[in-house]
mmCIF file of the C-alpha atoms, coordinates in Angstrom:
data_MODEL
# 
_entry.id   MODEL 
# 
loop_
_atom_site.group_PDB 
_atom_site.id 
_atom_site.type_symbol 
_atom_site.label_atom_id 
_atom_site.label_alt_id 
_atom_site.label_comp_id 
_atom_site.label_asym_id 
_atom_site.label_entity_id 
_atom_site.label_seq_id 
_atom_site.pdbx_PDB_ins_code 
_atom_site.Cartn_x 
_atom_site.Cartn_y 
_atom_site.Cartn_z 
_atom_site.occupancy 
_atom_site.B_iso_or_equiv 
_atom_site.pdbx_formal_charge 
_atom_site.auth_seq_id 
_atom_site.auth_comp_id 
_atom_site.auth_asym_id 
_atom_site.auth_atom_id 
_atom_site.pdbx_PDB_model_num 
ATOM 1   C CA . MET A 1 1   ? -15.446 19.940  -11.882 1.00 0.00 ? 1   MET A CA 1 
ATOM 2   C CA . ILE A 1 2   ? -12.333 18.976  -9.945  1.00 0.00 ? 2   ILE A CA 1 
ATOM 3   C CA . LEU A 1 3   ? -14.405 18.425  -6.717  1.00 0.00 ? 3   LEU A CA 1 
ATOM 4   C CA . GLN A 1 4   ? -16.688 15.954  -8.662  1.00 0.00 ? 4   GLN A CA 1 
ATOM 5   C CA . ALA A 1 5   ? -13.661 14.219  -10.075 1.00 0.00 ? 5   ALA A CA 1 
ATOM 6   C CA . LEU A 1 6   ? -12.203 13.806  -6.726  1.00 0.00 ? 6   LEU A CA 1 
ATOM 7   C CA . ALA A 1 7   ? -15.457 12.588  -5.168  1.00 0.00 ? 7   ALA A CA 1 
ATOM 8   C CA . LYS A 1 8   ? -15.852 10.002  -7.832  1.00 0.00 ? 8   LYS A CA 1 
ATOM 9   C CA . TYR A 1 9   ? -12.307 8.891   -7.483  1.00 0.00 ? 9   TYR A CA 1 
ATOM 10  C CA . TYR A 1 10  ? -12.718 8.357   -3.741  1.00 0.00 ? 10  TYR A CA 1 
ATOM 11  C CA . GLU A 1 11  ? -15.989 6.483   -4.437  1.00 0.00 ? 11  GLU A CA 1 
ATOM 12  C CA . ASN A 1 12  ? -13.925 4.199   -6.547  1.00 0.00 ? 12  ASN A CA 1 
ATOM 13  C CA . LEU A 1 13  ? -11.332 3.650   -4.012  1.00 0.00 ? 13  LEU A CA 1 
ATOM 14  C CA . ALA A 1 14  ? -14.002 3.032   -1.440  1.00 0.00 ? 14  ALA A CA 1 
ATOM 15  C CA . GLU A 1 15  ? -15.447 0.290   -3.832  1.00 0.00 ? 15  GLU A CA 1 
ATOM 16  C CA . GLU A 1 16  ? -12.110 -1.236  -4.159  1.00 0.00 ? 16  GLU A CA 1 
ATOM 17  C CA . GLY A 1 17  ? -11.699 -1.425  -0.251  1.00 0.00 ? 17  GLY A CA 1 
ATOM 18  C CA . LYS A 1 18  ? -8.656  0.971   -0.680  1.00 0.00 ? 18  LYS A CA 1 
ATOM 19  C CA . VAL A 1 19  ? -10.346 3.599   1.586   1.00 0.00 ? 19  VAL A CA 1 
ATOM 20  C CA . PRO A 1 20  ? -13.259 3.546   4.135   1.00 0.00 ? 20  PRO A CA 1 
ATOM 21  C CA . LYS A 1 21  ? -16.605 4.452   2.942   1.00 0.00 ? 21  LYS A CA 1 
ATOM 22  C CA . PRO A 1 22  ? -18.063 7.828   4.453   1.00 0.00 ? 22  PRO A CA 1 
ATOM 23  C CA . GLY A 1 23  ? -19.158 7.170   7.945   1.00 0.00 ? 23  GLY A CA 1 
ATOM 24  C CA . TRP A 1 24  ? -16.514 4.531   8.531   1.00 0.00 ? 24  TRP A CA 1 
ATOM 25  C CA . CYS A 1 25  ? -12.750 4.347   9.432   1.00 0.00 ? 25  CYS A CA 1 
ATOM 26  C CA . SER A 1 26  ? -10.055 1.825   9.992   1.00 0.00 ? 26  SER A CA 1 
ATOM 27  C CA . ALA A 1 27  ? -9.225  1.098   13.680  1.00 0.00 ? 27  ALA A CA 1 
ATOM 28  C CA . LYS A 1 28  ? -6.726  -1.044  15.443  1.00 0.00 ? 28  LYS A CA 1 
ATOM 29  C CA . VAL A 1 29  ? -8.665  -3.434  17.656  1.00 0.00 ? 29  VAL A CA 1 
ATOM 30  C CA . SER A 1 30  ? -6.984  -5.387  20.326  1.00 0.00 ? 30  SER A CA 1 
ATOM 31  C CA . TYR A 1 31  ? -9.922  -7.380  22.087  1.00 0.00 ? 31  TYR A CA 1 
ATOM 32  C CA . GLN A 1 32  ? -13.443 -8.090  21.577  1.00 0.00 ? 32  GLN A CA 1 
ATOM 33  C CA . ILE A 1 33  ? -16.188 -8.527  24.422  1.00 0.00 ? 33  ILE A CA 1 
ATOM 34  C CA . ASN A 1 34  ? -18.203 -11.702 23.891  1.00 0.00 ? 34  ASN A CA 1 
ATOM 35  C CA . LEU A 1 35  ? -21.785 -11.342 24.979  1.00 0.00 ? 35  LEU A CA 1 
ATOM 36  C CA . SER A 1 36  ? -24.533 -13.704 25.410  1.00 0.00 ? 36  SER A CA 1 
ATOM 37  C CA . GLU A 1 37  ? -27.914 -12.931 23.651  1.00 0.00 ? 37  GLU A CA 1 
ATOM 38  C CA . GLU A 1 38  ? -29.065 -11.664 27.090  1.00 0.00 ? 38  GLU A CA 1 
ATOM 39  C CA . GLY A 1 39  ? -26.039 -9.234  27.296  1.00 0.00 ? 39  GLY A CA 1 
ATOM 40  C CA . ASP A 1 40  ? -24.045 -10.999 29.904  1.00 0.00 ? 40  ASP A CA 1 
ATOM 41  C CA . VAL A 1 41  ? -20.232 -11.065 29.397  1.00 0.00 ? 41  VAL A CA 1 
ATOM 42  C CA . LYS A 1 42  ? -19.332 -14.641 28.386  1.00 0.00 ? 42  LYS A CA 1 
ATOM 43  C CA . GLY A 1 43  ? -15.543 -13.586 27.950  1.00 0.00 ? 43  GLY A CA 1 
ATOM 44  C CA . ILE A 1 44  ? -12.953 -11.420 26.428  1.00 0.00 ? 44  ILE A CA 1 
ATOM 45  C CA . SER A 1 45  ? -11.131 -12.326 23.323  1.00 0.00 ? 45  SER A CA 1 
ATOM 46  C CA . CYS A 1 46  ? -7.567  -11.198 22.299  1.00 0.00 ? 46  CYS A CA 1 
ATOM 47  C CA . LEU A 1 47  ? -7.647  -10.250 18.719  1.00 0.00 ? 47  LEU A CA 1 
ATOM 48  C CA . LYS A 1 48  ? -3.849  -9.587  18.439  1.00 0.00 ? 48  LYS A CA 1 
ATOM 49  C CA . THR A 1 49  ? -1.703  -11.551 15.964  1.00 0.00 ? 49  THR A CA 1 
ATOM 50  C CA . GLU A 1 50  ? 1.938   -12.121 16.297  1.00 0.00 ? 50  GLU A CA 1 
ATOM 51  C CA . GLU A 1 51  ? 4.307   -10.493 13.979  1.00 0.00 ? 51  GLU A CA 1 
ATOM 52  C CA . GLU A 1 52  ? 8.199   -10.563 13.434  1.00 0.00 ? 52  GLU A CA 1 
ATOM 53  C CA . ARG A 1 53  ? 9.528   -7.117  13.637  1.00 0.00 ? 53  ARG A CA 1 
ATOM 54  C CA . GLY A 1 54  ? 13.383  -7.258  13.213  1.00 0.00 ? 54  GLY A CA 1 
ATOM 55  C CA . LYS A 1 55  ? 14.547  -9.721  15.973  1.00 0.00 ? 55  LYS A CA 1 
ATOM 56  C CA . LYS A 1 56  ? 11.550  -9.318  18.012  1.00 0.00 ? 56  LYS A CA 1 
ATOM 57  C CA . THR A 1 57  ? 8.052   -10.742 17.996  1.00 0.00 ? 57  THR A CA 1 
ATOM 58  C CA . VAL A 1 58  ? 5.435   -8.437  18.887  1.00 0.00 ? 58  VAL A CA 1 
ATOM 59  C CA . GLN A 1 59  ? 1.613   -8.600  19.206  1.00 0.00 ? 59  GLN A CA 1 
ATOM 60  C CA . VAL A 1 60  ? -0.236  -6.486  16.833  1.00 0.00 ? 60  VAL A CA 1 
ATOM 61  C CA . PRO A 1 61  ? -3.863  -5.478  16.887  1.00 0.00 ? 61  PRO A CA 1 
ATOM 62  C CA . GLN A 1 62  ? -6.017  -6.332  13.890  1.00 0.00 ? 62  GLN A CA 1 
ATOM 63  C CA . VAL A 1 63  ? -7.393  -3.532  11.833  1.00 0.00 ? 63  VAL A CA 1 
ATOM 64  C CA . PHE A 1 64  ? -11.110 -3.422  11.349  1.00 0.00 ? 64  PHE A CA 1 
ATOM 65  C CA . LEU A 1 65  ? -13.671 -1.190  9.628   1.00 0.00 ? 65  LEU A CA 1 
ATOM 66  C CA . VAL A 1 66  ? -15.662 0.522   12.263  1.00 0.00 ? 66  VAL A CA 1 
ATOM 67  C CA . PRO A 1 67  ? -18.129 3.287   12.560  1.00 0.00 ? 67  PRO A CA 1 
ATOM 68  C CA . GLU A 1 68  ? -16.286 6.698   12.314  1.00 0.00 ? 68  GLU A CA 1 
ATOM 69  C CA . MET A 1 69  ? -14.625 7.336   15.423  1.00 0.00 ? 69  MET A CA 1 
ATOM 70  C CA . VAL A 1 70  ? -14.616 10.667  17.375  1.00 0.00 ? 70  VAL A CA 1 
ATOM 71  C CA . THR A 1 71  ? -11.395 13.104  17.748  1.00 0.00 ? 71  THR A CA 1 
ATOM 72  C CA . ARG A 1 72  ? -11.010 13.283  21.497  1.00 0.00 ? 72  ARG A CA 1 
ATOM 73  C CA . SER A 1 73  ? -9.057  16.009  23.370  1.00 0.00 ? 73  SER A CA 1 
ATOM 74  C CA . SER A 1 74  ? -9.910  16.167  27.053  1.00 0.00 ? 74  SER A CA 1 
ATOM 75  C CA . GLY A 1 75  ? -13.710 15.888  26.773  1.00 0.00 ? 75  GLY A CA 1 
ATOM 76  C CA . VAL A 1 76  ? -15.803 12.858  27.077  1.00 0.00 ? 76  VAL A CA 1 
ATOM 77  C CA . SER A 1 77  ? -17.002 11.593  23.659  1.00 0.00 ? 77  SER A CA 1 
ATOM 78  C CA . ALA A 1 78  ? -17.906 7.961   23.098  1.00 0.00 ? 78  ALA A CA 1 
ATOM 79  C CA . ASN A 1 79  ? -17.347 6.015   20.034  1.00 0.00 ? 79  ASN A CA 1 
ATOM 80  C CA . PHE A 1 80  ? -20.098 3.543   18.586  1.00 0.00 ? 80  PHE A CA 1 
ATOM 81  C CA . LEU A 1 81  ? -19.220 -0.123  19.041  1.00 0.00 ? 81  LEU A CA 1 
ATOM 82  C CA . CYS A 1 82  ? -15.443 0.344   19.096  1.00 0.00 ? 82  CYS A CA 1 
ATOM 83  C CA . ASP A 1 83  ? -13.709 2.224   22.156  1.00 0.00 ? 83  ASP A CA 1 
ATOM 84  C CA . ASN A 1 84  ? -11.289 1.787   25.125  1.00 0.00 ? 84  ASN A CA 1 
ATOM 85  C CA . ALA A 1 85  ? -12.330 -0.171  28.278  1.00 0.00 ? 85  ALA A CA 1 
ATOM 86  C CA . LYS A 1 86  ? -12.948 3.221   30.138  1.00 0.00 ? 86  LYS A CA 1 
ATOM 87  C CA . TYR A 1 87  ? -15.823 3.819   27.742  1.00 0.00 ? 87  TYR A CA 1 
ATOM 88  C CA . LEU A 1 88  ? -17.077 0.284   27.120  1.00 0.00 ? 88  LEU A CA 1 
ATOM 89  C CA . LEU A 1 89  ? -16.586 -1.067  30.526  1.00 0.00 ? 89  LEU A CA 1 
ATOM 90  C CA . GLY A 1 90  ? -16.065 1.673   32.775  1.00 0.00 ? 90  GLY A CA 1 
ATOM 91  C CA . ILE A 1 91  ? -12.719 0.733   34.121  1.00 0.00 ? 91  ILE A CA 1 
ATOM 92  C CA . SER A 1 92  ? -9.478  2.491   34.455  1.00 0.00 ? 92  SER A CA 1 
ATOM 93  C CA . GLN A 1 93  ? -5.888  1.593   35.023  1.00 0.00 ? 93  GLN A CA 1 
ATOM 94  C CA . GLU A 1 94  ? -5.623  4.241   37.624  1.00 0.00 ? 94  GLU A CA 1 
ATOM 95  C CA . THR A 1 95  ? -7.276  3.535   41.043  1.00 0.00 ? 95  THR A CA 1 
ATOM 96  C CA . ASP A 1 96  ? -7.684  7.089   42.499  1.00 0.00 ? 96  ASP A CA 1 
ATOM 97  C CA . GLU A 1 97  ? -11.139 8.502   42.844  1.00 0.00 ? 97  GLU A CA 1 
ATOM 98  C CA . LYS A 1 98  ? -10.799 11.146  40.148  1.00 0.00 ? 98  LYS A CA 1 
ATOM 99  C CA . SER A 1 99  ? -9.853  8.537   37.582  1.00 0.00 ? 99  SER A CA 1 
ATOM 100 C CA . LYS A 1 100 ? -12.767 6.335   38.744  1.00 0.00 ? 100 LYS A CA 1 
ATOM 101 C CA . LYS A 1 101 ? -15.199 9.272   38.507  1.00 0.00 ? 101 LYS A CA 1 
ATOM 102 C CA . ARG A 1 102 ? -13.964 9.879   34.996  1.00 0.00 ? 102 ARG A CA 1 
ATOM 103 C CA . ALA A 1 103 ? -14.160 6.209   33.888  1.00 0.00 ? 103 ALA A CA 1 
ATOM 104 C CA . LYS A 1 104 ? -17.733 6.353   35.122  1.00 0.00 ? 104 LYS A CA 1 
ATOM 105 C CA . GLU A 1 105 ? -18.571 9.513   33.076  1.00 0.00 ? 105 GLU A CA 1 
ATOM 106 C CA . CYS A 1 106 ? -17.012 7.853   30.046  1.00 0.00 ? 106 CYS A CA 1 
ATOM 107 C CA . PHE A 1 107 ? -18.939 4.783   30.537  1.00 0.00 ? 107 PHE A CA 1 
ATOM 108 C CA . ASP A 1 108 ? -22.181 6.727   30.993  1.00 0.00 ? 108 ASP A CA 1 
ATOM 109 C CA . ALA A 1 109 ? -21.566 8.620   27.857  1.00 0.00 ? 109 ALA A CA 1 
ATOM 110 C CA . ALA A 1 110 ? -21.010 5.522   25.893  1.00 0.00 ? 110 ALA A CA 1 
ATOM 111 C CA . ARG A 1 111 ? -24.004 3.890   27.463  1.00 0.00 ? 111 ARG A CA 1 
ATOM 112 C CA . GLU A 1 112 ? -26.271 6.869   26.404  1.00 0.00 ? 112 GLU A CA 1 
ATOM 113 C CA . ARG A 1 113 ? -24.975 6.706   23.009  1.00 0.00 ? 113 ARG A CA 1 
ATOM 114 C CA . HIS A 1 114 ? -25.740 3.191   22.347  1.00 0.00 ? 114 HIS A CA 1 
ATOM 115 C CA . LEU A 1 115 ? -28.886 2.952   23.970  1.00 0.00 ? 115 LEU A CA 1 
ATOM 116 C CA . SER A 1 116 ? -30.036 6.015   21.888  1.00 0.00 ? 116 SER A CA 1 
ATOM 117 C CA . ILE A 1 117 ? -28.967 4.168   18.657  1.00 0.00 ? 117 ILE A CA 1 
ATOM 118 C CA . LEU A 1 118 ? -29.697 0.656   19.361  1.00 0.00 ? 118 LEU A CA 1 
ATOM 119 C CA . ALA A 1 119 ? -33.201 -0.900  19.716  1.00 0.00 ? 119 ALA A CA 1 
ATOM 120 C CA . PRO A 1 120 ? -33.363 -4.161  21.467  1.00 0.00 ? 120 PRO A CA 1 
ATOM 121 C CA . GLY A 1 121 ? -35.733 -5.833  18.781  1.00 0.00 ? 121 GLY A CA 1 
ATOM 122 C CA . LYS A 1 122 ? -33.619 -4.875  15.624  1.00 0.00 ? 122 LYS A CA 1 
ATOM 123 C CA . SER A 1 123 ? -31.152 -7.777  15.651  1.00 0.00 ? 123 SER A CA 1 
ATOM 124 C CA . THR A 1 124 ? -29.683 -10.459 18.104  1.00 0.00 ? 124 THR A CA 1 
ATOM 125 C CA . MET A 1 125 ? -26.311 -8.660  18.256  1.00 0.00 ? 125 MET A CA 1 
ATOM 126 C CA . ALA A 1 126 ? -28.041 -5.291  18.770  1.00 0.00 ? 126 ALA A CA 1 
ATOM 127 C CA . LYS A 1 127 ? -30.024 -6.489  21.464  1.00 0.00 ? 127 LYS A CA 1 
ATOM 128 C CA . ALA A 1 128 ? -27.109 -8.129  23.151  1.00 0.00 ? 128 ALA A CA 1 
ATOM 129 C CA . VAL A 1 129 ? -25.148 -4.784  23.264  1.00 0.00 ? 129 VAL A CA 1 
ATOM 130 C CA . TYR A 1 130 ? -28.216 -2.987  24.414  1.00 0.00 ? 130 TYR A CA 1 
ATOM 131 C CA . LEU A 1 131 ? -28.881 -5.261  27.229  1.00 0.00 ? 131 LEU A CA 1 
ATOM 132 C CA . PHE A 1 132 ? -25.263 -5.328  28.312  1.00 0.00 ? 132 PHE A CA 1 
ATOM 133 C CA . LEU A 1 133 ? -25.043 -1.431  28.377  1.00 0.00 ? 133 LEU A CA 1 
ATOM 134 C CA . LYS A 1 134 ? -28.562 -1.034  29.656  1.00 0.00 ? 134 LYS A CA 1 
ATOM 135 C CA . SER A 1 135 ? -27.865 -3.123  32.843  1.00 0.00 ? 135 SER A CA 1 
ATOM 136 C CA . GLY A 1 136 ? -24.881 -0.808  33.753  1.00 0.00 ? 136 GLY A CA 1 
ATOM 137 C CA . ILE A 1 137 ? -21.495 -1.870  35.277  1.00 0.00 ? 137 ILE A CA 1 
ATOM 138 C CA . LEU A 1 138 ? -22.826 -2.879  38.519  1.00 0.00 ? 138 LEU A CA 1 
ATOM 139 C CA . LYS A 1 139 ? -24.178 -6.104  37.349  1.00 0.00 ? 139 LYS A CA 1 
ATOM 140 C CA . LYS A 1 140 ? -23.351 -9.228  39.349  1.00 0.00 ? 140 LYS A CA 1 
ATOM 141 C CA . GLN A 1 141 ? -21.813 -11.024 36.621  1.00 0.00 ? 141 GLN A CA 1 
ATOM 142 C CA . TRP A 1 142 ? -19.496 -8.038  35.832  1.00 0.00 ? 142 TRP A CA 1 
ATOM 143 C CA . ASN A 1 143 ? -17.676 -8.456  39.114  1.00 0.00 ? 143 ASN A CA 1 
ATOM 144 C CA . ILE A 1 144 ? -16.630 -12.061 38.268  1.00 0.00 ? 144 ILE A CA 1 
ATOM 145 C CA . ARG A 1 145 ? -15.247 -10.891 34.887  1.00 0.00 ? 145 ARG A CA 1 
ATOM 146 C CA . LYS A 1 146 ? -13.580 -7.730  36.121  1.00 0.00 ? 146 LYS A CA 1 
ATOM 147 C CA . SER A 1 147 ? -10.546 -9.403  37.384  1.00 0.00 ? 147 SER A CA 1 
ATOM 148 C CA . GLU A 1 148 ? -10.154 -11.223 34.050  1.00 0.00 ? 148 GLU A CA 1 
ATOM 149 C CA . ILE A 1 149 ? -10.372 -8.108  32.063  1.00 0.00 ? 149 ILE A CA 1 
ATOM 150 C CA . ILE A 1 150 ? -7.943  -6.246  34.124  1.00 0.00 ? 150 ILE A CA 1 
ATOM 151 C CA . GLY A 1 151 ? -5.570  -9.179  34.121  1.00 0.00 ? 151 GLY A CA 1 
ATOM 152 C CA . LYS A 1 152 ? -5.278  -8.928  30.290  1.00 0.00 ? 152 LYS A CA 1 
ATOM 153 C CA . LYS A 1 153 ? -4.288  -5.161  30.688  1.00 0.00 ? 153 LYS A CA 1 
ATOM 154 C CA . LEU A 1 154 ? -6.718  -4.102  28.060  1.00 0.00 ? 154 LEU A CA 1 
ATOM 155 C CA . GLN A 1 155 ? -7.807  -0.609  29.668  1.00 0.00 ? 155 GLN A CA 1 
ATOM 156 C CA . MET A 1 156 ? -6.278  1.503   27.007  1.00 0.00 ? 156 MET A CA 1 
ATOM 157 C CA . GLU A 1 157 ? -6.681  -0.501  23.996  1.00 0.00 ? 157 GLU A CA 1 
ATOM 158 C CA . ALA A 1 158 ? -9.607  -0.672  21.459  1.00 0.00 ? 158 ALA A CA 1 
ATOM 159 C CA . ILE A 1 159 ? -12.237 -3.229  22.231  1.00 0.00 ? 159 ILE A CA 1 
# 
């Protein structure tokens, strides 16, 4: 009885938008990758907004409802559609070989997860993400955009 009442209460809160529905969560997102329909990177957009906090003005990520995110410790576990640059772009702030190898492992995990879920014919957006990740990080156009992305220092923030 109590469990059913709690489940019903949660469903009511979810309908009101006060809590995420099962399978979803709220995430702070700082940037978005803009893709063409062919999966090419068109640019990176900052989603942060400025807020007054005391005497300071700070940039704050926006909160979006995203597919449920995994809890990570030290393992490699990719999130679907919303993750940091190490997973979605294969880049890391550190430049040593160990960090580069880890970034590649993270990207490969994200790539496998997305390619297993997304089918290229389902929708224009799904096709764009599919083609972007299918092509891998060594695409010619990626090298052009890499300096732009690193310049924005978004390596550890959600994309």
